[in-house]
mmCIF file of C-alpha atoms and ligand atoms in Angstrom:
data_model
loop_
_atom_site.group_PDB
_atom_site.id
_atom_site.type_symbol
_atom_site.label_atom_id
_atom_site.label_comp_id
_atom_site.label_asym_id
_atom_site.label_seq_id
_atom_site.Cartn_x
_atom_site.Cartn_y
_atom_site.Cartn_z
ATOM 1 C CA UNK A 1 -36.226 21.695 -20.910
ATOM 2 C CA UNK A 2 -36.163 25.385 -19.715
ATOM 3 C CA UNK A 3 -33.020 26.599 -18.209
ATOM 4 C CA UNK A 4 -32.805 27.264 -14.468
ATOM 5 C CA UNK A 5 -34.423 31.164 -14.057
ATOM 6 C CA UNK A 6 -31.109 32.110 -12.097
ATOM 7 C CA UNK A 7 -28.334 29.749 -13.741
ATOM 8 C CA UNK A 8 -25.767 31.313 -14.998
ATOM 9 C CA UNK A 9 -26.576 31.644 -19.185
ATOM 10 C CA UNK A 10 -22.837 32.582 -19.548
ATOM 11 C CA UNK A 11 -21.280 29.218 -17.800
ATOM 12 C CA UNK A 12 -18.694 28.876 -20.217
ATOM 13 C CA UNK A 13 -18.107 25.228 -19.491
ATOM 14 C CA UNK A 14 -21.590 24.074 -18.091
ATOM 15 C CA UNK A 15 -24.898 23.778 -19.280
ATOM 16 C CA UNK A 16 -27.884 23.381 -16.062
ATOM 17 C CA UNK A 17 -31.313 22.799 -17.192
ATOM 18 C CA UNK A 18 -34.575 22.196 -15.405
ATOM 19 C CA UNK A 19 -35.568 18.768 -17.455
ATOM 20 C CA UNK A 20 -38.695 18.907 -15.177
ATOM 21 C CA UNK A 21 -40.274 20.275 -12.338
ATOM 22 C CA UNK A 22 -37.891 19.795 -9.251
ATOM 23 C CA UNK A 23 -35.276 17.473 -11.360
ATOM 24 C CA UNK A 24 -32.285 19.507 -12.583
ATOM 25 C CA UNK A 25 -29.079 18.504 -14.567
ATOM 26 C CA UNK A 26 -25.437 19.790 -14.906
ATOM 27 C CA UNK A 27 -23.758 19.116 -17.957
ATOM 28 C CA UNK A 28 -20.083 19.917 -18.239
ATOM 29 C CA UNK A 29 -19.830 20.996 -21.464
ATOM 30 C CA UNK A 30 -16.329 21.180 -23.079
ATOM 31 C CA UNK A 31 -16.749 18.475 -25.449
ATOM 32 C CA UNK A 32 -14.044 19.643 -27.773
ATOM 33 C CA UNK A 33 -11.703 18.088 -25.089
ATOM 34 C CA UNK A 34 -14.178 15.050 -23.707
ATOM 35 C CA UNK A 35 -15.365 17.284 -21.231
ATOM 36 C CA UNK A 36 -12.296 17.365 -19.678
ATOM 37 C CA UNK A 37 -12.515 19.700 -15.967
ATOM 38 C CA UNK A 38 -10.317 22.362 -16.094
ATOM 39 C CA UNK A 39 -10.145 25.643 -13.257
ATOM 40 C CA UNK A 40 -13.226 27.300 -14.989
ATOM 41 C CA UNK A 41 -14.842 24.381 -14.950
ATOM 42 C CA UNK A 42 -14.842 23.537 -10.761
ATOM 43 C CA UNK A 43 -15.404 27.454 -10.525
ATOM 44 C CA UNK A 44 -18.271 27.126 -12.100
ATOM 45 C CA UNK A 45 -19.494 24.161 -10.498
ATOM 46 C CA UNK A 46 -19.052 25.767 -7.219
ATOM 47 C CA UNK A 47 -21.197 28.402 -8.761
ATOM 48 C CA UNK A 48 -23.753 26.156 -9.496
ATOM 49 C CA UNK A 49 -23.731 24.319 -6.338
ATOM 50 C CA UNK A 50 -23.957 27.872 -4.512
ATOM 51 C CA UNK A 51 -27.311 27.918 -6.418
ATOM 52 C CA UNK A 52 -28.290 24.325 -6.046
ATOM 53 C CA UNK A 53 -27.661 24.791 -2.122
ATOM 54 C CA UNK A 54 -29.627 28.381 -1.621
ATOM 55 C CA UNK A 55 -32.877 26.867 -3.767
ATOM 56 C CA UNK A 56 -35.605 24.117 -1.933
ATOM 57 C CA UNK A 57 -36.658 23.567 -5.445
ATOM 58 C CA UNK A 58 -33.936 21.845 -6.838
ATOM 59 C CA UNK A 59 -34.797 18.351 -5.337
ATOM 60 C CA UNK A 60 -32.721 16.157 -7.414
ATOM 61 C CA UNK A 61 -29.608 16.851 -9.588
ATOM 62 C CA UNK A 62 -28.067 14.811 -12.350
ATOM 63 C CA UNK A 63 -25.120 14.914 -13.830
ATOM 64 C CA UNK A 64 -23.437 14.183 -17.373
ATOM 65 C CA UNK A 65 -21.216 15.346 -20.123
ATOM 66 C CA UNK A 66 -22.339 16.700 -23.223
ATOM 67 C CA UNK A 67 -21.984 14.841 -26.379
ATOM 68 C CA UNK A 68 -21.886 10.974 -26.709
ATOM 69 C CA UNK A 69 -18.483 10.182 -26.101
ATOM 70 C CA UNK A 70 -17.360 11.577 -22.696
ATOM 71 C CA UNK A 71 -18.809 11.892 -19.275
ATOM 72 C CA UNK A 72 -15.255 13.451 -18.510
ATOM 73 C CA UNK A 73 -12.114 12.530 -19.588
ATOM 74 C CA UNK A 74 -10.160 14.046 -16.667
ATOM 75 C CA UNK A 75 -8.199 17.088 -15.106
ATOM 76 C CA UNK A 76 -7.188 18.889 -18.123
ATOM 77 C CA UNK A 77 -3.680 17.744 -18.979
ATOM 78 C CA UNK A 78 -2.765 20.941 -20.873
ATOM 79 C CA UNK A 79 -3.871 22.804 -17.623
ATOM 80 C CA UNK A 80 -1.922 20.584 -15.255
ATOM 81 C CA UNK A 81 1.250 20.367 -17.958
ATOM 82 C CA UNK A 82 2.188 23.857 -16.229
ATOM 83 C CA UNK A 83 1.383 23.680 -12.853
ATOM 84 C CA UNK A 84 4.213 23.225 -10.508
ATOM 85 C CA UNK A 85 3.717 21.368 -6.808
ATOM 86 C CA UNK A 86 2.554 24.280 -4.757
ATOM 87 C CA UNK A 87 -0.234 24.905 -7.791
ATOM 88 C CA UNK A 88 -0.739 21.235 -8.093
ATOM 89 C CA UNK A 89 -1.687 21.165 -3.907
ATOM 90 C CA UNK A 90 -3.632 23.778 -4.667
ATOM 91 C CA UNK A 91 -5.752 22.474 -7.684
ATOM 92 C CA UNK A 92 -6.130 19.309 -6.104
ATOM 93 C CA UNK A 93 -7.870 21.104 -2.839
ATOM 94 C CA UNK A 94 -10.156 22.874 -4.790
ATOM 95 C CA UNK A 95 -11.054 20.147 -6.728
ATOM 96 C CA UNK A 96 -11.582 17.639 -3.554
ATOM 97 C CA UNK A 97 -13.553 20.895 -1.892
ATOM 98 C CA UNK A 98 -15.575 20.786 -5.056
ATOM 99 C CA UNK A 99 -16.306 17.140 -5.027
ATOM 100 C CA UNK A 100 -17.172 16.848 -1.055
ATOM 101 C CA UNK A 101 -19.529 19.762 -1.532
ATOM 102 C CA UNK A 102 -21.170 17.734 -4.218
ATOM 103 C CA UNK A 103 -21.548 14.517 -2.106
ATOM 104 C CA UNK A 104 -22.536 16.649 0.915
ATOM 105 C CA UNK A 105 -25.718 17.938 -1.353
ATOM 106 C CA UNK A 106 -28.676 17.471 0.575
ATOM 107 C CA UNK A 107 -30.300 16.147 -2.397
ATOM 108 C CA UNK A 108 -29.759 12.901 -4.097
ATOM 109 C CA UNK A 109 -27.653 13.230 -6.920
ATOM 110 C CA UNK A 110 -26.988 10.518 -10.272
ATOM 111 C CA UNK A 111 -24.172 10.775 -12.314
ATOM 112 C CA UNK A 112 -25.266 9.839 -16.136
ATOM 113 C CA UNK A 113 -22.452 8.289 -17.299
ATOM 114 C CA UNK A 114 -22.431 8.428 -20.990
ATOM 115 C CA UNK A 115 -19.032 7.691 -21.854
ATOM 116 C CA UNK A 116 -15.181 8.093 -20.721
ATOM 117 C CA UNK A 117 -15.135 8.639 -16.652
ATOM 118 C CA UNK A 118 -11.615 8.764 -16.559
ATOM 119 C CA UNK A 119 -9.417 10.274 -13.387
ATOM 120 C CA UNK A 120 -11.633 13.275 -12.035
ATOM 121 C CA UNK A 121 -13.970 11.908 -14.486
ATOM 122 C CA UNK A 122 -14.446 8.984 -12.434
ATOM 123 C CA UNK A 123 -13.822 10.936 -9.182
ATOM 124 C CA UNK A 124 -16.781 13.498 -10.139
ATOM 125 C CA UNK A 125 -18.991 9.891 -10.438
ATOM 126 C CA UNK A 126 -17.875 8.567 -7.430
ATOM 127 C CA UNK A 127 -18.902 12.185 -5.743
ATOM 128 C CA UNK A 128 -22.274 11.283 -6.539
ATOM 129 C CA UNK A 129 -24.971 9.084 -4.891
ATOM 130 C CA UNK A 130 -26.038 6.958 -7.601
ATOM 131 C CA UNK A 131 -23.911 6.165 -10.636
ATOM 132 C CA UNK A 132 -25.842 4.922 -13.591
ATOM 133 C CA UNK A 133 -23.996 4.232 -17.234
ATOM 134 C CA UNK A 134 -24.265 3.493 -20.246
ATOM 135 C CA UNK A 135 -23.007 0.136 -22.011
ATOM 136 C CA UNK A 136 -20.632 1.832 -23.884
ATOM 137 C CA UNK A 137 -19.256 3.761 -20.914
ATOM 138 C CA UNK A 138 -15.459 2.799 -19.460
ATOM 139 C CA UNK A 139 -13.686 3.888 -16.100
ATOM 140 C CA UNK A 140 -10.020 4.385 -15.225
ATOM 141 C CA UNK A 141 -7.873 6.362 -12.482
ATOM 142 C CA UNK A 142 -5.239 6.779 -15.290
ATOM 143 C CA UNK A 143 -2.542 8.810 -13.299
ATOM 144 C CA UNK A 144 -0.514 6.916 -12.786
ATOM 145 C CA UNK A 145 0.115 6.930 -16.663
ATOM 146 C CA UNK A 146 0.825 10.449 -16.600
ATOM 147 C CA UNK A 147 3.274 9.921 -13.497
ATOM 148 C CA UNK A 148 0.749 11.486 -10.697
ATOM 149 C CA UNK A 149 -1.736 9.658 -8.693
ATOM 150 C CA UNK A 150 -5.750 10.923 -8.339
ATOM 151 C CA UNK A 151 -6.067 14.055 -6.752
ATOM 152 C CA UNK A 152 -9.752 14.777 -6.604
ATOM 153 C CA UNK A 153 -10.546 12.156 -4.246
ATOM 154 C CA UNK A 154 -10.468 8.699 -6.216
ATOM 155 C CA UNK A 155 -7.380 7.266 -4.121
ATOM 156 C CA UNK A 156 -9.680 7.262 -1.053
ATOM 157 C CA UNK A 157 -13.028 7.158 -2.406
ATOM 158 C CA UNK A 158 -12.506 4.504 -5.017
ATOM 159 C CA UNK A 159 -11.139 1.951 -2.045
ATOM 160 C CA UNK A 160 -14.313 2.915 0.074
ATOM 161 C CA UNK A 161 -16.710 1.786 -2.921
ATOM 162 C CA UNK A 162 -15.020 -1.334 -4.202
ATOM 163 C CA UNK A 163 -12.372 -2.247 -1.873
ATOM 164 C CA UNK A 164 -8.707 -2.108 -1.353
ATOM 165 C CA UNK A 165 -7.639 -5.307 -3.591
ATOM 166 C CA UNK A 166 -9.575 -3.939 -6.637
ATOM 167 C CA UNK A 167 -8.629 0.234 -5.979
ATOM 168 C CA UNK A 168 -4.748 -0.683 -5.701
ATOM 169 C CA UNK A 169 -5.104 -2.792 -8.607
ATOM 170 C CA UNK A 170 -6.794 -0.247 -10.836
ATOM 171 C CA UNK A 171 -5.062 2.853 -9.619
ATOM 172 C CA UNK A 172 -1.501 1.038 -9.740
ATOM 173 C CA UNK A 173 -1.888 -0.295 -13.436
ATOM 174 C CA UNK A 174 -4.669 2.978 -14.388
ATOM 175 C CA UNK A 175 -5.899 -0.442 -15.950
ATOM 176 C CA UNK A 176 -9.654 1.342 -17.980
ATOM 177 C CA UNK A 177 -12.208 -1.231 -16.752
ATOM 178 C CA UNK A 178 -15.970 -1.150 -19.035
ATOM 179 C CA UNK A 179 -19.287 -0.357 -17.562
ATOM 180 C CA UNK A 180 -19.863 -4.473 -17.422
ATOM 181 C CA UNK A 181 -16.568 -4.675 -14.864
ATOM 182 C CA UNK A 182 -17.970 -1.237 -13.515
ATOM 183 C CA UNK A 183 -21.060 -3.197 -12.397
ATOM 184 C CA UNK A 184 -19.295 -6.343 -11.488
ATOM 185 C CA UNK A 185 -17.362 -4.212 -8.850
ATOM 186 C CA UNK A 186 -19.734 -2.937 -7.851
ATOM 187 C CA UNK A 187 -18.747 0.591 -9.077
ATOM 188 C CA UNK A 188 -21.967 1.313 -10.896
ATOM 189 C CA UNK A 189 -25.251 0.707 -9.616
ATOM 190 C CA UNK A 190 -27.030 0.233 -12.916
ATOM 191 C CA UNK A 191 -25.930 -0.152 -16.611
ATOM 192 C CA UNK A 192 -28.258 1.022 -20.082
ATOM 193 C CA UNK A 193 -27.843 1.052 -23.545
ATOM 194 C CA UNK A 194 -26.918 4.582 -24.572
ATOM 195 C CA UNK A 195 -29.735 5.505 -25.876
ATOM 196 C CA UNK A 196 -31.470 4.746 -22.684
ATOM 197 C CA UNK A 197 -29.315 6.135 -19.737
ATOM 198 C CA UNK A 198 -30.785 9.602 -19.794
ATOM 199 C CA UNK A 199 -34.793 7.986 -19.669
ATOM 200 C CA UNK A 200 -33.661 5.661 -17.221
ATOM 201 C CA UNK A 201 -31.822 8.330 -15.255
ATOM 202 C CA UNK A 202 -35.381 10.542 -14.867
ATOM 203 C CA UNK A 203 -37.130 7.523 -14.317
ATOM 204 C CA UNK A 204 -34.746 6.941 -10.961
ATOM 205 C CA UNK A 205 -35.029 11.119 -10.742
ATOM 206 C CA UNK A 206 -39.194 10.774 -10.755
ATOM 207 C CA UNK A 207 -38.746 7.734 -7.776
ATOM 208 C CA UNK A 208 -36.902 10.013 -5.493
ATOM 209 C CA UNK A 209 -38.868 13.033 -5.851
ATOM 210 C CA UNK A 210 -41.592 11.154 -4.151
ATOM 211 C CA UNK A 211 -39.465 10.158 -1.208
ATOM 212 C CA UNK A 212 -39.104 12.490 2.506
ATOM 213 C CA UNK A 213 -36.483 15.456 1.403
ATOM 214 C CA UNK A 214 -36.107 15.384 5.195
ATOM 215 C CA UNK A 215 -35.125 11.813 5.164
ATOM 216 C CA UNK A 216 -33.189 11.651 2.092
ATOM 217 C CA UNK A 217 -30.972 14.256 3.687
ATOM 218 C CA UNK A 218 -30.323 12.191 6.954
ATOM 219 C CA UNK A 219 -29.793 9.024 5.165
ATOM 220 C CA UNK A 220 -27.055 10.209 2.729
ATOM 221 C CA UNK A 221 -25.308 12.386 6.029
ATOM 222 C CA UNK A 222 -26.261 9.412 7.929
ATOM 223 C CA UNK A 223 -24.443 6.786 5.668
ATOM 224 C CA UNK A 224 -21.409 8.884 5.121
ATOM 225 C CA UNK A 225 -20.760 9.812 8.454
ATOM 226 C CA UNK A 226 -21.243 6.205 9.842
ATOM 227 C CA UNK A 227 -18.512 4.682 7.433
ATOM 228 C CA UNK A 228 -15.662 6.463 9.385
ATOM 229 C CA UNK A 229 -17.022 5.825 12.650
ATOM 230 C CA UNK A 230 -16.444 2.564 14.791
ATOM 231 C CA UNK A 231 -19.659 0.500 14.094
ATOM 232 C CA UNK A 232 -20.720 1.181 17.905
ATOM 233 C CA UNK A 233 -20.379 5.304 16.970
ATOM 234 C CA UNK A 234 -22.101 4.264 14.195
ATOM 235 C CA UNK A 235 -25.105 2.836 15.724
ATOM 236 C CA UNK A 236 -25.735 5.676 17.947
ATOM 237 C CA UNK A 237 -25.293 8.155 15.452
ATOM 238 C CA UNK A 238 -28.562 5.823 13.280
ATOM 239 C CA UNK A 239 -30.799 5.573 16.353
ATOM 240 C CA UNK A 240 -30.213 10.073 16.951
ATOM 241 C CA UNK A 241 -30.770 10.672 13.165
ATOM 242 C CA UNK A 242 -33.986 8.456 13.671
ATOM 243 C CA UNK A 243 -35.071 9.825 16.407
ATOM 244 C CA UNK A 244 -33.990 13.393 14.378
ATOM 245 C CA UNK A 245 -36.927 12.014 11.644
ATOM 246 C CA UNK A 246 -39.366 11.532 14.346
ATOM 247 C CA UNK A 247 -39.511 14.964 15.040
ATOM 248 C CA UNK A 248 -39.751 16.299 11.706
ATOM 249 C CA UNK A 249 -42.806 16.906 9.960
ATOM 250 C CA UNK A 250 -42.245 14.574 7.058
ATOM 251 C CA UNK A 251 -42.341 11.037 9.340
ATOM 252 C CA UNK A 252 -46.245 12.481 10.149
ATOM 253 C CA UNK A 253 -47.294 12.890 6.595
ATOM 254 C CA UNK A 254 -45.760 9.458 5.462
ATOM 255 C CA UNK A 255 -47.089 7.592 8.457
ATOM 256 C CA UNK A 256 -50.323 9.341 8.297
ATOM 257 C CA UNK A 257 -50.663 8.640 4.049
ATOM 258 C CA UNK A 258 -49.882 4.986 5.181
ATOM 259 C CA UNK A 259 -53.019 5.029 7.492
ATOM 260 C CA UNK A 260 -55.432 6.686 5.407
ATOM 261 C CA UNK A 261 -54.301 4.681 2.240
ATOM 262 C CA UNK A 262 -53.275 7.565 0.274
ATOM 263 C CA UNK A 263 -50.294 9.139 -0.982
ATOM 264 C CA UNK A 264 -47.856 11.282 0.546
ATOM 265 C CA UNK A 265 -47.005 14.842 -0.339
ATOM 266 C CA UNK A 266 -43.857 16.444 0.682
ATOM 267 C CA UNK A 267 -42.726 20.104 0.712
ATOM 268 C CA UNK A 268 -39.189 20.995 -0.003
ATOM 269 C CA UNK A 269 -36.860 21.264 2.851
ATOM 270 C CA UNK A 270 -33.466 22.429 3.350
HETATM 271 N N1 COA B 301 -7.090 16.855 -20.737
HETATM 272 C C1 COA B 301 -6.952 17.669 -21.791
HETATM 273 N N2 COA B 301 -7.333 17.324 -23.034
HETATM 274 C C2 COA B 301 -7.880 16.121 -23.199
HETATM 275 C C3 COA B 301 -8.066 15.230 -22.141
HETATM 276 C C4 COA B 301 -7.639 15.647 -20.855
HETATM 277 N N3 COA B 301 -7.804 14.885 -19.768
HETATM 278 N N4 COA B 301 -8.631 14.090 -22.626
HETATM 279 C C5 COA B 301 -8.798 14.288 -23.943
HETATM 280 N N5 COA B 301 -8.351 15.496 -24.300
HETATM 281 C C6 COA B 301 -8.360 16.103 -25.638
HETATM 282 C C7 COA B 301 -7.305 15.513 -26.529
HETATM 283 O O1 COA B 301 -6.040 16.110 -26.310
HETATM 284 C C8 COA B 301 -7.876 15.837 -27.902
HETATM 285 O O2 COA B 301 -7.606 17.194 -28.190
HETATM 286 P P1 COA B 301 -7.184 17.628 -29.683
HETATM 287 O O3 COA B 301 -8.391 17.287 -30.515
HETATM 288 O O4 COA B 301 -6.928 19.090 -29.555
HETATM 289 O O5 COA B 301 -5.985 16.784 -30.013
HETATM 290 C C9 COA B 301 -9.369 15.716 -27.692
HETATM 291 O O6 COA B 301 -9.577 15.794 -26.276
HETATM 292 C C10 COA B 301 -9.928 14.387 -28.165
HETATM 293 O O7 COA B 301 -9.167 13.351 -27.553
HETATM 294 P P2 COA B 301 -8.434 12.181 -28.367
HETATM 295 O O8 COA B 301 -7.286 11.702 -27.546
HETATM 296 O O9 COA B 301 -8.147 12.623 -29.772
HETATM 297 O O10 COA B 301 -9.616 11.109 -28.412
HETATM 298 P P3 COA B 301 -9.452 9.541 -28.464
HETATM 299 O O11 COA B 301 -10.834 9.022 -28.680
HETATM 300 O O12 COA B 301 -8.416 9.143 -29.445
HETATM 301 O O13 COA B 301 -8.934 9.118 -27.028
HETATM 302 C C11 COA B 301 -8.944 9.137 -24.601
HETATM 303 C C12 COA B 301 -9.750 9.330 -25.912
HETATM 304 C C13 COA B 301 -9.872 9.527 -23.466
HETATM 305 C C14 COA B 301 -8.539 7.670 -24.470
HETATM 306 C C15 COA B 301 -7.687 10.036 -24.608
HETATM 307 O O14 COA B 301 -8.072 11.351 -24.979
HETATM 308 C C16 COA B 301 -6.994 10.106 -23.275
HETATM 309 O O15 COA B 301 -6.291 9.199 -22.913
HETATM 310 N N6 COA B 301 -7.185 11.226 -22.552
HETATM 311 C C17 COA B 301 -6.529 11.454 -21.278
HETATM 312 C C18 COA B 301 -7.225 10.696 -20.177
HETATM 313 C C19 COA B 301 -6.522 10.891 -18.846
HETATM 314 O O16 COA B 301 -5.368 10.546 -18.687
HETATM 315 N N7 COA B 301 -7.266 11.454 -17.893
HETATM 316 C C20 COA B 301 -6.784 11.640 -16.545
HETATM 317 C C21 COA B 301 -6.101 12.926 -16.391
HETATM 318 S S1 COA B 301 -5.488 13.104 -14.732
#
């Protein structure tokens, strides 16, 4: 693993790596706290996503939390403990910015989760496209325990991935679920031993690289746009963005691959 040539070698609570050629990954790093996301912490993920969105070859980002207990563990209390309401509106925006910047990546992006995804642990997870985790992983939106709600997202987000009878229920009791309920609900996507999430997450990593950049991009915009549209909206807005592939170069080098029995080769595109 080499570390990205213009990263940031002073990110005081990140660590981004190249693991290999084109496939990326952001640690948050404050382990001493289980990784818990405090203001330095979305600064510096803005920072990194400033870098992610400026460079064509970054083609796939992961994301995890360092050490084997904690993907992360939340806002950081102690932080929040002293904001008052006009800070808390604040903190909140920033963090939501943060997190719809993420999802609005044109690149696919997995969260590894290797442990607790708790409040804007599990909001920073639900940011991302894929979620893969490890057996030993557990969610929550525990808020309400702390008498706030979610504030990075998770009380519309989590309803939009599993539904409003199981998002009430969890963010109403902060009830932690494990990674089996995780994949049950449909939450997760995939679930590893430990000891295999970060192989399995390159593995998933080395798939996409292979795939259109060009169409990656317009199926994740695609996808998320459609969801707040009327299903009619929706349709039309597929049969543009198809249309949109069609005139890219990508479609030609697939289809043409297909024809000649050989494999395609993309160049980055952003
Ligand atoms: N913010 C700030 N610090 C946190 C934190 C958070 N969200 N989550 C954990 N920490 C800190 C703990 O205060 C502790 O610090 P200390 O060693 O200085 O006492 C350290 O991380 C280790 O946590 P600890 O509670 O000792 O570990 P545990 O294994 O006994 O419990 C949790 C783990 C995750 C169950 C527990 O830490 C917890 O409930 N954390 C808060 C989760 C939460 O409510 N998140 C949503 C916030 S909106």
């Amino acid at each position: 693993m080499t570390f990205h040539s213009r990263a940031h070698p002073d990110y005081q609570t990140l660590v981004f790596l190249e693991v290999e050629q084109g496939i990326y990954q952001l640690s948050i790093n404050r382990p001493n706290v289980l990784n818990a996301l405090n203001l330095t912490c979305l600064e510096e993920i803005n920072t990194c996503l400033d870098l992610i969105e400026q460079d064509s070859e970054i083609r796939i980002l992961l994301i995890t939390g360092m050490g084997e207990k904690s993907f992360v563990a939340g806002a950081d209390i102690t932080y929040m403990a002293q904001l008052d309401a006009h800070q808390a509106q604040a903190f909140s925006d920033y963090g939501n910015q943060t997190f719809s910047r993420l999802s609005q990546l044109k690149i696919p992006v997995i969260a590894l989760v290797n442990g607790y995804a708790l409040g804007g642990g599990c909001e920073l997870a639900l940011s991302c496209d894929f979620i893969l985790a490890a057996e030993t992983a557990s969610f929550a939106q525990p808020e309400i325990n702390l008498g706030i709600l979610p504030g990075f997202g998770g009380s519309q987000k989590l309803a939009r991935k599993i539904g409003l009878n199981q998002a009430l229920e969890l963010i109403m009791t902060g009830r932690s679920i494990s990674s089996d309920e995780a994949l049950h609900l449909g939450l997760i996507n995939h679930q590893y031993p430990a000891d295999e999430l970060a192989q399995e997450g390159l593995e998933l990593a080395r798939r996409l690289i292979h795939k259109s950049p060009y169409a990656l991009a317009a199926i994740k915009q695609l996808i998320h746009d459609g969801l707040n549209l009327p299903l009619n909206h929706a349709l039309s807005l597929e049969s543009q963005t198809f249309a949109l592939t069609f005139a890219g170069q990508d479609r030609q080098v697939a289809m043409q691959a297909f024809l000649n029995k050989s494999q395609a080769s993309f160049k980055p595109s952003r």
